[in-house]
PDB file of C-alpha atoms in Angstrom:
ATOM      1  CA  MET A1404      19.938 125.833  14.129  1.00  0.00           C
ATOM      2  CA  ASP A1405      19.884 122.545  13.202  1.00  0.00           C
ATOM      3  CA  THR A1406      18.896 121.737  16.564  1.00  0.00           C
ATOM      4  CA  PHE A1407      15.904 124.179  16.017  1.00  0.00           C
ATOM      5  CA  ALA A1408      15.312 122.489  12.664  1.00  0.00           C
ATOM      6  CA  GLU A1409      15.047 118.937  13.860  1.00  0.00           C
ATOM      7  CA  THR A1410      12.872 120.003  16.601  1.00  0.00           C
ATOM      8  CA  VAL A1411      10.266 121.493  14.157  1.00  0.00           C
ATOM      9  CA  ALA A1412      10.753 118.639  11.863  1.00  0.00           C
ATOM     10  CA  GLN A1413       9.643 116.013  14.332  1.00  0.00           C
ATOM     11  CA  TRP A1414       6.464 117.385  14.928  1.00  0.00           C
ATOM     12  CA  HIS A1415       5.678 117.662  10.920  1.00  0.00           C
ATOM     13  CA  ASP A1416       2.880 115.180  11.658  1.00  0.00           C
ATOM     14  CA  PHE A1417       1.265 117.246  14.312  1.00  0.00           C
ATOM     15  CA  TYR A1418       1.020 120.318  12.311  1.00  0.00           C
ATOM     16  CA  ILE A1419      -0.164 118.075   9.373  1.00  0.00           C
ATOM     17  CA  MET A1420      -3.076 116.831  11.605  1.00  0.00           C
ATOM     18  CA  ILE A1421      -4.109 120.348  13.364  1.00  0.00           C
ATOM     19  CA  GLY A1422      -4.165 122.056  10.023  1.00  0.00           C
ATOM     20  CA  THR A1423      -6.381 119.240   8.139  1.00  0.00           C
ATOM     21  CA  ALA A1424      -8.728 119.363  11.043  1.00  0.00           C
ATOM     22  CA  SER A1425      -8.903 122.780  10.983  1.00  0.00           C
ATOM     23  CA  ALA A1426      -9.589 123.311   7.581  1.00  0.00           C
ATOM     24  CA  THR A1427     -12.136 120.605   7.511  1.00  0.00           C
ATOM     25  CA  LEU A1428     -14.080 122.204  10.418  1.00  0.00           C
ATOM     26  CA  ILE A1429     -13.827 125.603   8.435  1.00  0.00           C
ATOM     27  CA  GLY A1430     -15.521 123.761   5.591  1.00  0.00           C
ATOM     28  CA  LEU A1431     -18.226 122.022   7.870  1.00  0.00           C
ATOM     29  CA  LEU A1432     -18.981 125.595   9.170  1.00  0.00           C
ATOM     30  CA  PHE A1433     -19.253 127.075   5.721  1.00  0.00           C
ATOM     31  CA  VAL A1434     -21.834 124.431   4.862  1.00  0.00           C
ATOM     32  CA  GLY A1435     -23.645 124.746   7.936  1.00  0.00           C
ATOM     33  CA  LEU A1436     -24.161 128.427   7.363  1.00  0.00           C
ATOM     34  CA  THR A1437     -25.069 127.716   3.674  1.00  0.00           C
ATOM     35  CA  LEU A1438     -27.560 125.336   4.806  1.00  0.00           C
ATOM     36  CA  ASN A1439     -29.155 127.988   7.298  1.00  0.00           C
ATOM     37  CA  ILE A1440     -28.864 131.065   5.191  1.00  0.00           C
ATOM     38  CA  ASP A1441     -32.391 132.440   5.810  1.00  0.00           C
ATOM     39  CA  LEU A1442     -31.595 132.179   9.503  1.00  0.00           C
ATOM     40  CA  ILE A1443     -28.650 134.009   9.199  1.00  0.00           C
ATOM     41  CA  ARG A1444     -30.204 136.638   6.992  1.00  0.00           C
ATOM     42  CA  ARG A1445     -32.846 137.782   9.714  1.00  0.00           C
ATOM     43  CA  ALA A1446     -32.054 140.675  11.949  1.00  0.00           C
ATOM     44  CA  GLU A1447     -32.892 139.019  15.241  1.00  0.00           C
ATOM     45  CA  SER A1448     -30.191 136.424  14.198  1.00  0.00           C
ATOM     46  CA  ILE A1449     -27.217 138.601  14.582  1.00  0.00           C
ATOM     47  CA  ASP A1450     -25.925 136.378  17.407  1.00  0.00           C
ATOM     48  CA  VAL A1451     -25.468 133.379  15.060  1.00  0.00           C
ATOM     49  CA  LEU A1452     -23.389 135.432  12.844  1.00  0.00           C
ATOM     50  CA  HIS A1453     -21.258 136.686  15.781  1.00  0.00           C
ATOM     51  CA  LEU A1454     -21.012 132.829  16.726  1.00  0.00           C
ATOM     52  CA  ALA A1455     -19.911 131.967  13.602  1.00  0.00           C
ATOM     53  CA  ALA A1456     -17.095 134.660  13.152  1.00  0.00           C
ATOM     54  CA  LEU A1457     -15.922 133.175  16.655  1.00  0.00           C
ATOM     55  CA  THR A1458     -15.923 129.729  15.348  1.00  0.00           C
ATOM     56  CA  PHE A1459     -14.270 130.629  12.145  1.00  0.00           C
ATOM     57  CA  ASN A1460     -11.528 132.483  14.012  1.00  0.00           C
ATOM     58  CA  SER A1461     -11.061 129.801  16.461  1.00  0.00           C
ATOM     59  CA  PHE A1462     -10.396 127.209  13.581  1.00  0.00           C
ATOM     60  CA  PHE A1463      -8.398 129.944  11.148  1.00  0.00           C
ATOM     61  CA  TYR A1464      -5.700 130.796  13.580  1.00  0.00           C
ATOM     62  CA  PRO A1465      -4.288 127.081  14.374  1.00  0.00           C
ATOM     63  CA  LEU A1466      -4.800 126.602  10.426  1.00  0.00           C
ATOM     64  CA  ILE A1467      -2.432 129.119   9.854  1.00  0.00           C
ATOM     65  CA  PHE A1468      -0.065 128.401  12.553  1.00  0.00           C
ATOM     66  CA  ALA A1469       0.126 125.126  11.345  1.00  0.00           C
ATOM     67  CA  VAL A1470       0.860 126.182   7.551  1.00  0.00           C
ATOM     68  CA  ILE A1471       3.706 128.344   9.199  1.00  0.00           C
ATOM     69  CA  PHE A1472       5.438 125.476  10.762  1.00  0.00           C
ATOM     70  CA  LEU A1473       5.444 123.646   7.881  1.00  0.00           C
ATOM     71  CA  ILE A1474       7.441 125.993   5.853  1.00  0.00           C
ATOM     72  CA  PRO A1475      10.734 123.667   5.122  1.00  0.00           C
ATOM     73  CA  ASP A1476      14.149 124.750   6.784  1.00  0.00           C
ATOM     74  CA  ILE A1477      12.298 127.908   8.480  1.00  0.00           C
ATOM     75  CA  SER A1478      14.874 129.825  10.856  1.00  0.00           C
ATOM     76  CA  PRO A1479      13.790 130.883  14.317  1.00  0.00           C
ATOM     77  CA  VAL A1480      13.112 134.476  13.215  1.00  0.00           C
ATOM     78  CA  GLY A1481      11.587 133.162  10.182  1.00  0.00           C
ATOM     79  CA  LEU A1482       9.161 131.473  12.370  1.00  0.00           C
ATOM     80  CA  GLY A1483       9.035 133.878  15.270  1.00  0.00           C
ATOM     81  CA  ILE A1484       8.161 137.083  13.140  1.00  0.00           C
ATOM     82  CA  PRO A1485       4.913 135.654  11.390  1.00  0.00           C
ATOM     83  CA  LEU A1486       3.842 133.817  14.841  1.00  0.00           C
ATOM     84  CA  LEU A1487       3.869 136.911  16.852  1.00  0.00           C
ATOM     85  CA  ALA A1488       2.367 139.197  13.930  1.00  0.00           C
ATOM     86  CA  ILE A1489      -0.754 136.547  13.726  1.00  0.00           C
ATOM     87  CA  GLY A1490      -0.897 136.238  17.389  1.00  0.00           C
ATOM     88  CA  GLY A1491      -1.075 140.263  17.772  1.00  0.00           C
ATOM     89  CA  LEU A1492      -3.973 140.041  15.188  1.00  0.00           C
ATOM     90  CA  GLY A1493      -5.758 137.304  17.174  1.00  0.00           C
ATOM     91  CA  LEU A1494      -5.457 139.410  20.325  1.00  0.00           C
ATOM     92  CA  LEU A1495      -6.696 142.413  18.527  1.00  0.00           C
ATOM     93  CA  ASN A1496      -9.498 140.253  17.039  1.00  0.00           C
ATOM     94  CA  MET A1497     -10.368 138.604  20.590  1.00  0.00           C
ATOM     95  CA  LEU A1498     -10.448 142.355  21.683  1.00  0.00           C
ATOM     96  CA  PHE A1499     -13.103 143.443  19.337  1.00  0.00           C
ATOM     97  CA  GLN A1500     -15.108 140.169  19.543  1.00  0.00           C
ATOM     98  CA  PHE A1501     -15.279 140.587  23.399  1.00  0.00           C
ATOM     99  CA  ARG A1502     -16.117 144.460  23.357  1.00  0.00           C
ATOM    100  CA  ARG A1503     -18.739 143.499  20.572  1.00  0.00           C
ATOM    101  CA  THR A1504     -19.937 140.678  23.116  1.00  0.00           C
ATOM    102  CA  ARG A1505     -20.033 142.805  25.919  1.00  0.00           C
ATOM    103  CA  SER A1506     -21.771 145.636  24.474  1.00  0.00           C
ATOM    104  CA  ARG A1507     -24.627 143.142  23.344  1.00  0.00           C
ATOM    105  CA  HIS A1508     -24.832 141.703  26.946  1.00  0.00           C
ATOM    106  CA  ARG A1509     -25.345 145.191  28.547  1.00  0.00           C
ATOM    107  CA  ARG A1510     -28.712 145.466  26.141  1.00  0.00           C
ATOM    108  CA  TRP A1511     -29.756 142.110  27.125  1.00  0.00           C
ATOM    109  CA  GLY A1512     -29.550 142.852  30.914  1.00  0.00           C
ATOM    110  CA  ARG A1513     -28.116 140.002  33.093  1.00  0.00           C
ATOM    111  CA  SER A1514     -31.303 138.363  33.864  1.00  0.00           C
ATOM    112  CA  ASN A1515     -32.549 138.086  30.128  1.00  0.00           C
ATOM    113  CA  TYR A1516     -29.151 136.520  29.203  1.00  0.00           C
ATOM    114  CA  ILE A1517     -29.506 132.777  29.727  1.00  0.00           C
ATOM    115  CA  ALA A1518     -32.911 133.216  27.946  1.00  0.00           C
ATOM    116  CA  GLN A1519     -31.499 134.537  24.837  1.00  0.00           C
ATOM    117  CA  ILE A1520     -28.460 132.110  25.098  1.00  0.00           C
ATOM    118  CA  CYS A1521     -31.494 129.419  25.085  1.00  0.00           C
ATOM    119  CA  SER A1522     -33.596 131.255  22.694  1.00  0.00           C
ATOM    120  CA  LEU A1523     -30.381 131.470  20.232  1.00  0.00           C
ATOM    121  CA  LEU A1524     -29.477 127.570  20.566  1.00  0.00           C
ATOM    122  CA  HIS A1525     -33.074 126.772  19.944  1.00  0.00           C
ATOM    123  CA  SER A1526     -32.996 128.749  16.557  1.00  0.00           C
ATOM    124  CA  ILE A1527     -29.949 126.917  15.819  1.00  0.00           C
ATOM    125  CA  ILE A1528     -31.138 123.401  16.123  1.00  0.00           C
ATOM    126  CA  GLU A1529     -34.371 124.087  14.211  1.00  0.00           C
TER     127      GLU A1529
END
């Protein structure tokens, strides 16, 4: 147990850095969404909302992992169970996002897919 605790403690600064970076980027995402709230509310901009949700999840999971690793004097089981639970939740979330994106892709058609992505990026930049 001492070896495990020492190994986790050696990575303390790394977990702090990952957690801080993730939290900062989540905050910047909310600022960006708030500044573009009119764009997000439009029915034709549902893709922007889906992209924001995917981006949020991409920053949220590393933040939660970092927080769990920063729990002092955690046992291997105490670390493993929450990581497995959050990993399972992340997998379910990823499958849901994939299914939603795939159904959206079918409606666009293969030839129109690139044009839709370019249009989405153009609306975000404006």
